[in-house]
mmCIF file of C-alpha atoms in Angstrom:
data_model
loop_
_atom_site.group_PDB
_atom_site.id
_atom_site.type_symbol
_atom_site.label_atom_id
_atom_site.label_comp_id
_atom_site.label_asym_id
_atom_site.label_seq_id
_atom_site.Cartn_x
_atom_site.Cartn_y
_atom_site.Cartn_z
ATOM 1 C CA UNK A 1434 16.253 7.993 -13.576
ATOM 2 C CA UNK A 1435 16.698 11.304 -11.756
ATOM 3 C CA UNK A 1436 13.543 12.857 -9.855
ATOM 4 C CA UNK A 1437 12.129 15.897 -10.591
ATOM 5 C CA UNK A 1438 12.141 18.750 -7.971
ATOM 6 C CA UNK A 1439 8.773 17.969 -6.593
ATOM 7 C CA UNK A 1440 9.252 14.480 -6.322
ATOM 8 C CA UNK A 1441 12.621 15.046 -4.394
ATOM 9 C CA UNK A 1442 10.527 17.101 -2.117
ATOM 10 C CA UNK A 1443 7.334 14.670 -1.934
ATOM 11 C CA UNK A 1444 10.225 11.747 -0.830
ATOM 12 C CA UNK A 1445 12.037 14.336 2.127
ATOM 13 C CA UNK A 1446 8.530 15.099 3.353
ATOM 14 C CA UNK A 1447 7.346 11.340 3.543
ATOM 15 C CA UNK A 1448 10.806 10.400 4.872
ATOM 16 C CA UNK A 1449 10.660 12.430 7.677
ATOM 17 C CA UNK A 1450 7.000 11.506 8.473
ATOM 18 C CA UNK A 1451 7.866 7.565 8.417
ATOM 19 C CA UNK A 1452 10.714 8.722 10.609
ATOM 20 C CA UNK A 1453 7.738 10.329 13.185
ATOM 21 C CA UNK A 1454 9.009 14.170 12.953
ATOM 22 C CA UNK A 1455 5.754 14.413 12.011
ATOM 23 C CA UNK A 1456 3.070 12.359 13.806
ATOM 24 C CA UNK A 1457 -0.502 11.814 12.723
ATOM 25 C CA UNK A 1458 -2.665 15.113 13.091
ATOM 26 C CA UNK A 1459 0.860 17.170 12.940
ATOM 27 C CA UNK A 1460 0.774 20.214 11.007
ATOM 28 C CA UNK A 1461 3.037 20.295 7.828
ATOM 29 C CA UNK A 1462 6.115 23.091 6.618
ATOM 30 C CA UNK A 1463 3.885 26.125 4.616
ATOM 31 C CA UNK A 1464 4.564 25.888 0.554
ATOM 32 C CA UNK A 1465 6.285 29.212 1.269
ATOM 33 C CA UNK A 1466 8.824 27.646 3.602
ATOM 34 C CA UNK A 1467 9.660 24.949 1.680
ATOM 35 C CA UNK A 1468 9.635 27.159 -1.775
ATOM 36 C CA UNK A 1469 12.437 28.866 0.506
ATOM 37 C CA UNK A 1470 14.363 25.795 1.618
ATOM 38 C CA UNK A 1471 14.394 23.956 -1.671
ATOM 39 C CA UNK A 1472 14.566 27.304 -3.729
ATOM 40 C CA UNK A 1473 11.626 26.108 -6.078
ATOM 41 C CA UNK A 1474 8.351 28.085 -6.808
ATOM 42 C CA UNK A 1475 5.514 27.832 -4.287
ATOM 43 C CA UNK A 1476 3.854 26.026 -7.679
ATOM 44 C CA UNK A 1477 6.599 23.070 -7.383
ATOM 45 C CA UNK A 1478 5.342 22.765 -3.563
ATOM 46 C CA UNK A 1479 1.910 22.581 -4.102
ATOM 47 C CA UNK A 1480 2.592 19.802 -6.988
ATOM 48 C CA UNK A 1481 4.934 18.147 -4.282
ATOM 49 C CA UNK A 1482 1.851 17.971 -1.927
ATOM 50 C CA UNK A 1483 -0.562 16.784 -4.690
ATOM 51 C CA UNK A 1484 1.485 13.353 -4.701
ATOM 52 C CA UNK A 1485 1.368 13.220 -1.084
ATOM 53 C CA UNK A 1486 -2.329 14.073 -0.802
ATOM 54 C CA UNK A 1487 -2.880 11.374 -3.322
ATOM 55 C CA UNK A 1488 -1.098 8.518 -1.830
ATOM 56 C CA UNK A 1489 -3.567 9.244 1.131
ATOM 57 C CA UNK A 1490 -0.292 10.622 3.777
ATOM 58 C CA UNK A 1491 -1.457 14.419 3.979
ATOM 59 C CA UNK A 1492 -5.016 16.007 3.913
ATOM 60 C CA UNK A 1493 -5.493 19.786 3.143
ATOM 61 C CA UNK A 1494 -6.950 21.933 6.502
ATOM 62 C CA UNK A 1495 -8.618 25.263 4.772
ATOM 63 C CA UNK A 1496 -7.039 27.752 6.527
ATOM 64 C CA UNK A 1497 -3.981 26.037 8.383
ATOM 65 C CA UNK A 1498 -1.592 23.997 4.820
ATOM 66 C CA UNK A 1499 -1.331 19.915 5.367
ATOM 67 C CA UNK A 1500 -1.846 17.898 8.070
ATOM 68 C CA UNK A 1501 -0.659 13.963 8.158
ATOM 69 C CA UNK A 1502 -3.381 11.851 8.058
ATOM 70 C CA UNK A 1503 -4.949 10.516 11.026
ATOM 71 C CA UNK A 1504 -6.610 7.225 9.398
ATOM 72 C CA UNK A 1505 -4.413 5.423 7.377
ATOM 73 C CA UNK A 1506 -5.686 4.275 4.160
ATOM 74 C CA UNK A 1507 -5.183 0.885 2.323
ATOM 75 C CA UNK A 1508 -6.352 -0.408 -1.062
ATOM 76 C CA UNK A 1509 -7.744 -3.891 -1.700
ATOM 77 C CA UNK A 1510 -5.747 -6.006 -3.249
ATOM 78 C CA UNK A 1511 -5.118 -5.656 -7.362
ATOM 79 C CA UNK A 1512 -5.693 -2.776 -9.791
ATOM 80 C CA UNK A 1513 -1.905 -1.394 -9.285
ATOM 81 C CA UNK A 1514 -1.676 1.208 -12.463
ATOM 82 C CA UNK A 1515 0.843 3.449 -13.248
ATOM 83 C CA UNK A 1516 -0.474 6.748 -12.396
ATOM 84 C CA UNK A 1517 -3.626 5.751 -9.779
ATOM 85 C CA UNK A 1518 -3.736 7.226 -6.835
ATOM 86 C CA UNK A 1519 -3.553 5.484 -3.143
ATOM 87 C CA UNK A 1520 -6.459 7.295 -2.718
ATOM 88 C CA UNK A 1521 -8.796 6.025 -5.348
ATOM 89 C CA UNK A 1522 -10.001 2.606 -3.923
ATOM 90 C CA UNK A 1523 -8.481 3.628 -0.510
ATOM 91 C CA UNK A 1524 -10.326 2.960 2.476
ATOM 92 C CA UNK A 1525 -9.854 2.713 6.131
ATOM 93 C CA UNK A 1526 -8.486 -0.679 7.453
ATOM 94 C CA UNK A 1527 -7.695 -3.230 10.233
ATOM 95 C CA UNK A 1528 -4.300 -4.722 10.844
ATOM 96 C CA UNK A 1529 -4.906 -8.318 12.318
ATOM 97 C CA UNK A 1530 -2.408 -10.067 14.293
ATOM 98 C CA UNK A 1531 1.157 -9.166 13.886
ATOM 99 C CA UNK A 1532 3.246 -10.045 10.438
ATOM 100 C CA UNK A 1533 4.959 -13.274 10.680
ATOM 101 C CA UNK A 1534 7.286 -15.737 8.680
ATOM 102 C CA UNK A 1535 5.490 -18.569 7.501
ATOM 103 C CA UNK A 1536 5.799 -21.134 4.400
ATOM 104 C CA UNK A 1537 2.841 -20.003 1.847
ATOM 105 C CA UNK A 1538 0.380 -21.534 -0.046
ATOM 106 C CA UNK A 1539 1.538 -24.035 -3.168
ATOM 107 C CA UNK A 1540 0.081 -20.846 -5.148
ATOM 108 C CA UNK A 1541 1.387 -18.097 -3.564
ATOM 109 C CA UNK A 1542 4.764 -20.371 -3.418
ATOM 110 C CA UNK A 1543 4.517 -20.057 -7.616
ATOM 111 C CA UNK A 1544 3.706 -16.118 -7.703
ATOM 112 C CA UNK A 1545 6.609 -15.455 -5.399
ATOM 113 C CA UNK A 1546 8.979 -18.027 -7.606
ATOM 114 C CA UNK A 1547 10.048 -19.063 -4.379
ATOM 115 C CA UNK A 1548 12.150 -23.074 -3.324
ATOM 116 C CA UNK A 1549 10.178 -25.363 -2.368
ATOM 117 C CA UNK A 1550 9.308 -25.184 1.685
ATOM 118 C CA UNK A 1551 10.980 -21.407 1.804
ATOM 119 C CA UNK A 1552 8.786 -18.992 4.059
ATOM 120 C CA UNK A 1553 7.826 -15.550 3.207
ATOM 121 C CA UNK A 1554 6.792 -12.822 5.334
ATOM 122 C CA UNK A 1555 3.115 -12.154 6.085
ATOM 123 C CA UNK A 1556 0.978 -9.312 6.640
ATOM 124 C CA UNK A 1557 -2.813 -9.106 6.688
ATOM 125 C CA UNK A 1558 -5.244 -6.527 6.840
ATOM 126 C CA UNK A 1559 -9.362 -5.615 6.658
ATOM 127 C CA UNK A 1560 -10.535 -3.256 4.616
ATOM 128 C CA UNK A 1561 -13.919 -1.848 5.539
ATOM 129 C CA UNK A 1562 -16.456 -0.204 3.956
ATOM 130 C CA UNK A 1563 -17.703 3.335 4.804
ATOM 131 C CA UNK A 1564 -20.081 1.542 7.766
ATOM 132 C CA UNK A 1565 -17.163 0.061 9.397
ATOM 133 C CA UNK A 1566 -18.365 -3.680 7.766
ATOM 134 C CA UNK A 1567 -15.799 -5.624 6.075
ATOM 135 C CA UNK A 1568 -15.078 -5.486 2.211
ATOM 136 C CA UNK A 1569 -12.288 -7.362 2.149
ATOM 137 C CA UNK A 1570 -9.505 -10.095 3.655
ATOM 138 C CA UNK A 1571 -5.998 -8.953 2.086
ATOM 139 C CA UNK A 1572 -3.121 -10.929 2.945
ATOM 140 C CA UNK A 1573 0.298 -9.501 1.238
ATOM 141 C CA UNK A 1574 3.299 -11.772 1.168
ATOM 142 C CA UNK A 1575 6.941 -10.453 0.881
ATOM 143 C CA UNK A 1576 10.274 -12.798 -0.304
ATOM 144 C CA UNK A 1577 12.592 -13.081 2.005
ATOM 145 C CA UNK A 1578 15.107 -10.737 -0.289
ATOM 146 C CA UNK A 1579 12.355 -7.865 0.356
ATOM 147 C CA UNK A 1580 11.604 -8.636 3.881
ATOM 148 C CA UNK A 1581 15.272 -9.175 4.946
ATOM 149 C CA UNK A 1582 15.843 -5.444 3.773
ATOM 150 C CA UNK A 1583 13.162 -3.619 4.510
ATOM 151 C CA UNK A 1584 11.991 -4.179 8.720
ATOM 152 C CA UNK A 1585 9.576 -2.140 9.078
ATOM 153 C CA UNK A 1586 7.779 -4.771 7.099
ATOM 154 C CA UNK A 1587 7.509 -6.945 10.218
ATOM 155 C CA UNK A 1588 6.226 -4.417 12.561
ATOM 156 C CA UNK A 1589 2.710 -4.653 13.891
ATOM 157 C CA UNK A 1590 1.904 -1.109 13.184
ATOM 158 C CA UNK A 1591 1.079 0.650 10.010
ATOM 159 C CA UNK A 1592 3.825 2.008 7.637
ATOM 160 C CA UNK A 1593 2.537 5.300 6.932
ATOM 161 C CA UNK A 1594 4.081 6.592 3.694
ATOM 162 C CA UNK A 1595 2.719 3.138 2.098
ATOM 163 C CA UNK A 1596 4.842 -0.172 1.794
ATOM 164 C CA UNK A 1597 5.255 0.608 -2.051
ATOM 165 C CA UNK A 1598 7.014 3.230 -1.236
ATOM 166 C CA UNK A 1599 9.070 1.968 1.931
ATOM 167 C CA UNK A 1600 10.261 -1.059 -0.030
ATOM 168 C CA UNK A 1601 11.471 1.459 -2.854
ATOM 169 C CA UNK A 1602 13.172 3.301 -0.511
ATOM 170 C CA UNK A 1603 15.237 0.723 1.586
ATOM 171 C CA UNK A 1604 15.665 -1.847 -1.793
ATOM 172 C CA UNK A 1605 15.964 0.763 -4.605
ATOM 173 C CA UNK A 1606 13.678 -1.940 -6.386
ATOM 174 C CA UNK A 1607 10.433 -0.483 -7.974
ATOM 175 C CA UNK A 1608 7.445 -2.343 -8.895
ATOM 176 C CA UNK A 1609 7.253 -1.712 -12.394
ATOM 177 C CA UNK A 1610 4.730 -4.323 -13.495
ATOM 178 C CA UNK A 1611 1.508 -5.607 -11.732
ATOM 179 C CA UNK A 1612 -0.493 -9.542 -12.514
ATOM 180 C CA UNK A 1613 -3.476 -9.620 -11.227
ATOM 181 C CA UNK A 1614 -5.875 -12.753 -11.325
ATOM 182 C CA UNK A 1615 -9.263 -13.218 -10.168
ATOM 183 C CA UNK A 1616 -10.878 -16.609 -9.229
ATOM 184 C CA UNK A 1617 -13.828 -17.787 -7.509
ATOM 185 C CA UNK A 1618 -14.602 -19.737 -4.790
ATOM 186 C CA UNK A 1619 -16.152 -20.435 -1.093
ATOM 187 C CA UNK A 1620 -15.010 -18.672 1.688
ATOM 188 C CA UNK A 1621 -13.184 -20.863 4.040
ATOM 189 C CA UNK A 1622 -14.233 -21.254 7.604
ATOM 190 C CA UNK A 1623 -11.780 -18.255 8.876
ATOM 191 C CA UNK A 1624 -12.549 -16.413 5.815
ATOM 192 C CA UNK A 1625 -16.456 -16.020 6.482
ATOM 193 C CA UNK A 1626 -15.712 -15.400 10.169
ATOM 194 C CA UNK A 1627 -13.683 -12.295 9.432
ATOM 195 C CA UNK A 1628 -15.526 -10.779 6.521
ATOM 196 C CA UNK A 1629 -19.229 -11.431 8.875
ATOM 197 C CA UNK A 1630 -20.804 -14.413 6.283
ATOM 198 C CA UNK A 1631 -22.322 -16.929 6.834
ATOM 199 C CA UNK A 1632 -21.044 -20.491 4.810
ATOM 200 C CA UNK A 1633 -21.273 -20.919 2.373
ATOM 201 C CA UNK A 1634 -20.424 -18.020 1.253
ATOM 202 C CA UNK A 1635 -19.109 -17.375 -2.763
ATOM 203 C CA UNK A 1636 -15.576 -15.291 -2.883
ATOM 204 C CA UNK A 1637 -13.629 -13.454 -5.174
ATOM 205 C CA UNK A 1638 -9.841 -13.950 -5.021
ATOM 206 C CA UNK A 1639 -7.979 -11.566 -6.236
ATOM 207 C CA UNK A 1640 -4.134 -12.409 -6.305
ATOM 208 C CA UNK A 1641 -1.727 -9.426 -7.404
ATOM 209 C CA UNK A 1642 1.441 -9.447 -8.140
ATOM 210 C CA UNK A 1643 4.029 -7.068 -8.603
ATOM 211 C CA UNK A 1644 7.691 -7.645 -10.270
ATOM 212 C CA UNK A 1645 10.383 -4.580 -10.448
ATOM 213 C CA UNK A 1646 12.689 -3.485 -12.996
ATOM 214 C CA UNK A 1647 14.481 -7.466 -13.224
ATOM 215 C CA UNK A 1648 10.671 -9.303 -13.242
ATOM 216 C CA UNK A 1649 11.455 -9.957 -9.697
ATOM 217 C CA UNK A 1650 8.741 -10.625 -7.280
ATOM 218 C CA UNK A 1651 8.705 -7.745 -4.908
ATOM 219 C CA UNK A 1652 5.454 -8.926 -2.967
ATOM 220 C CA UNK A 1653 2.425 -11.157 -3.769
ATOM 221 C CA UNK A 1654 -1.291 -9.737 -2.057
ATOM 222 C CA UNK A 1655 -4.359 -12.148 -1.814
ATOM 223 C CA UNK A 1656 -7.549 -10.260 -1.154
ATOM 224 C CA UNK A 1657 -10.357 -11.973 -1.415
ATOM 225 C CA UNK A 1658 -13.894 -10.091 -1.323
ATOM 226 C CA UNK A 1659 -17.803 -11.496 -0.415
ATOM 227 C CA UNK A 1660 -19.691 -12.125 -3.641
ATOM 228 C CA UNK A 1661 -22.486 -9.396 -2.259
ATOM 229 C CA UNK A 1662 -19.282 -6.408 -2.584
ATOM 230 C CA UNK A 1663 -17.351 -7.948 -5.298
ATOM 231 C CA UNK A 1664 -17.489 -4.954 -8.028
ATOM 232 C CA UNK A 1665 -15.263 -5.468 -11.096
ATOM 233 C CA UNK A 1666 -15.661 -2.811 -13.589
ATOM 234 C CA UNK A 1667 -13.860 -1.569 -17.216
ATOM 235 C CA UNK A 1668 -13.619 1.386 -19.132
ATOM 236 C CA UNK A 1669 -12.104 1.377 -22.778
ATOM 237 C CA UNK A 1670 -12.538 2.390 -26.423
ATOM 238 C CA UNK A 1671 -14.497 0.751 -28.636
#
């Protein structure tokens, strides 16, 4: 499926960013000069930005247009819909260690519908509350089809425009549906070190999945979340 005008733009302008043309704290192109270069109405450019601001890449500076984001943003693991935006659930995060090839959990093993002793590549992060304290431990594993095309992945530093989108870009596969399970359990001895608990300490697990357009695994995350910030709420009709 084609994309619209302002998603064509949205891509160029986070292409360019993950490319560092435009750094963190750089100031954006107005929405008159790119109504100009992509001969669309300043309205088109303002919904282009809309996508960006809500995938957490650009904030608005009254005054001075878009600015890339200084913070990077990451969600906890699950809650994937169609239509939610980075920026709902987003929160600054830590990266810990570097991402490295390793053989995953039995479970993970099964989400990933990977052979038997096959490693995946793994990248973990923090999330943190406002106060800086820790609300969650996400590790996200990748196949080796994704991770073998897409190496950024492996880097130490953090992929601005969003891995969603960075896998889309260098696999052309989409995540198109999203599993997500939650389970409870203690925290293991790591676990409660990094998320400040003391053992034993109850955990939700939250294990997400996401499959593209074939019901292919494109990456598997694991965030699991203390039992005193573990929030799990619904909306629907009755």
């Amino acid at each position: 499926m084609s994309l619209l005008k302002y998603e064509k733009i949205a891509d160029d302008l986070r292409t360019r960013i993950a490319n560092d043309e435009f750094r963190p704290g750089d100031l954006l192109p107005s929405g008159r000069d790119l109504a100009e270069q992509w001969k669309v109405s300043r309205a088109t450019v303002v919904k282009a930005y809309d996508v960006l601001r809500n995938d957490g890449l650009v904030v608005a500076r009254q005054g001075s247009g878009f600015t890339v984001v200084e913070t990077p943003i990451a969600r906890p693991a699950g809650g994937r819909r169609a239509g939610s935006a980075r920026v709902a659930g987003g929160a600054p995060y830590r990266r810990l260690g570097t991402p490295d090839r390793e053989v995953p959990p039995a479970h993970i093993m099964d989400a990933l519908q990977l052979e038997p002793g096959a490693s995946a590549l793994r990248r973990s992060r923090l999330v943190l509350l406002d106060d800086g304290s820790p609300h969650s431990l996400v590790t996200a594993w990748f196949p080796p089809s994704v991770a073998d095309a897409a190496p950024r992945l492996s880097g130490k530093g953090p992929i601005a425009e969003g891995t969603t989108h960075y896998v889309r870009r260098e696999t052309g596969r989409t995540p198109v549906e999203g599993v997500d399970v939650t389970t409870v359990r203690l925290a293991t001895d790591e676990e409660a070190r990094l998320l400040g608990v003391d053992r034993p300490a109850a955990v939700a697990v939250v294990l997400h999945t996401a499959f593209d357009q074939v019901r292919r695994p494109l990456v598997c995350e694991e965030g699991v979340v203390p039992a005193h910030v573990f929030e799990m709420a619904d909306s629907y009709p009755m």
